mmCIF file of C-alpha atoms in Angstrom:
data_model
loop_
_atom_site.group_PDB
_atom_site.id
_atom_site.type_symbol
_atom_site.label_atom_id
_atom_site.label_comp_id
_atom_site.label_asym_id
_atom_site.label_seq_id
_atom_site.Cartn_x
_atom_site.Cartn_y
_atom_site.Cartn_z
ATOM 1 C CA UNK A 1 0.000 0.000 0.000
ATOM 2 C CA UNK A 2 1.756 3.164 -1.116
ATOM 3 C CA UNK A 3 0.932 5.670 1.547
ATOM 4 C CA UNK A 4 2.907 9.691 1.674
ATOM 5 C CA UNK A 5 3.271 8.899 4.816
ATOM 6 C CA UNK A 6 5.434 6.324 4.672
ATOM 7 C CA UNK A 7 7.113 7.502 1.632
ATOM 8 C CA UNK A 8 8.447 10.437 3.675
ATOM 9 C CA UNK A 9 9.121 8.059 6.573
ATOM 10 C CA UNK A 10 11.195 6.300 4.264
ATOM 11 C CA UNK A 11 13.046 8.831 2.379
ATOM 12 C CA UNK A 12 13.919 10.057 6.299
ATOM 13 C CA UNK A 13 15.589 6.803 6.992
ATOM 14 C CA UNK A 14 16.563 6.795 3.132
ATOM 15 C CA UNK A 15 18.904 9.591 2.976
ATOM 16 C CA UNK A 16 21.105 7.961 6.044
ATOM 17 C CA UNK A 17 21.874 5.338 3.945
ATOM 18 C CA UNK A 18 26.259 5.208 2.256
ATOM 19 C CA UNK A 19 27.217 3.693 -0.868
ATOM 20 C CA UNK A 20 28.949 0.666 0.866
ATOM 21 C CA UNK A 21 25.499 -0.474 1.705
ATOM 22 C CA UNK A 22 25.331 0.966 5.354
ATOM 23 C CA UNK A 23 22.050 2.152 6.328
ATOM 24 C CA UNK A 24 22.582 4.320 9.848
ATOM 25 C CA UNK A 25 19.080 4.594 11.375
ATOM 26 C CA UNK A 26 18.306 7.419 13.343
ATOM 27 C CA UNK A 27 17.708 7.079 17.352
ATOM 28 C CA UNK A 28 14.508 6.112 17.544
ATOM 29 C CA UNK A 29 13.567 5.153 13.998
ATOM 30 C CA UNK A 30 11.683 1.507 14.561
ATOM 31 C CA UNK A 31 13.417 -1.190 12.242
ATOM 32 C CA UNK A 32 9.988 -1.719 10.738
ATOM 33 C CA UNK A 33 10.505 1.075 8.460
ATOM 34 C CA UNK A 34 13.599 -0.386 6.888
ATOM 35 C CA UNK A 35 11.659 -3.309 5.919
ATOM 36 C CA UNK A 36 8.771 -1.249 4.097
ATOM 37 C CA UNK A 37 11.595 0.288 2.610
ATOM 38 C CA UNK A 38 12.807 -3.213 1.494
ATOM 39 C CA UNK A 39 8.990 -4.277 0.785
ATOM 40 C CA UNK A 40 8.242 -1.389 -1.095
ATOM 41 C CA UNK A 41 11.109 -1.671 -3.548
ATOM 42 C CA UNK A 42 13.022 1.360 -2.080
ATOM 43 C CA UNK A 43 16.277 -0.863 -0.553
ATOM 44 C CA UNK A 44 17.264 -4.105 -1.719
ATOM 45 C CA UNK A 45 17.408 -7.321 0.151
ATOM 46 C CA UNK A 46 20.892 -6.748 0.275
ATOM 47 C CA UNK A 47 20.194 -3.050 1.796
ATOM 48 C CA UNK A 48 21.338 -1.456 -1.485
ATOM 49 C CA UNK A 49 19.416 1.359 -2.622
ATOM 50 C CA UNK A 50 17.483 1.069 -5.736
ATOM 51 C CA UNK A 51 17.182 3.161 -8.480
ATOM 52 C CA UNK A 52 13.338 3.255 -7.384
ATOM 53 C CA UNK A 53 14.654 4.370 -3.635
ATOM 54 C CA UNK A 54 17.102 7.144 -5.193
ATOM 55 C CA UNK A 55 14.141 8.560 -7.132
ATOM 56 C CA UNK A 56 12.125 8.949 -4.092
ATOM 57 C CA UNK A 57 15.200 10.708 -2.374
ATOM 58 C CA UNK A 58 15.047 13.445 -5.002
ATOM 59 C CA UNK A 59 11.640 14.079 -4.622
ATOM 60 C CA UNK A 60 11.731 14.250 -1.169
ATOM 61 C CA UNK A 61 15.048 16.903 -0.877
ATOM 62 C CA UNK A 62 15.637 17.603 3.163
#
């Protein structure tokens, strides 16, 4: 279910995430998200970020 919610939840979480495939959530981010992320398409399996989860970053610039 694609909610704006949760897309900005996720591009949050999204934009602490470094090209060797380390995602640093913030304190008190709920692990949860990073598996919507990872349901949704956004990360990988691998916790890679996909091309789909670098498109949501630039719509959602911090």
């Amino acid at each position: 279910m694609r909610n704006a919610a949760n897309e900005v939840e996720i591009a949050s979480v999204l934009r602490h995430h470094y090209g060797d495939g380390d995602l640093y959530l913030p304190e008190g981010t709920p692990e949860s998200v990073v598996h919507t992320a990872i349901a949704m398409g956004y990360l990988s399996k691998d916790g890679y970020l996909t091309r789909k989860g670098r498109d949501l970053l630039a719509q959602h610039e911090f």
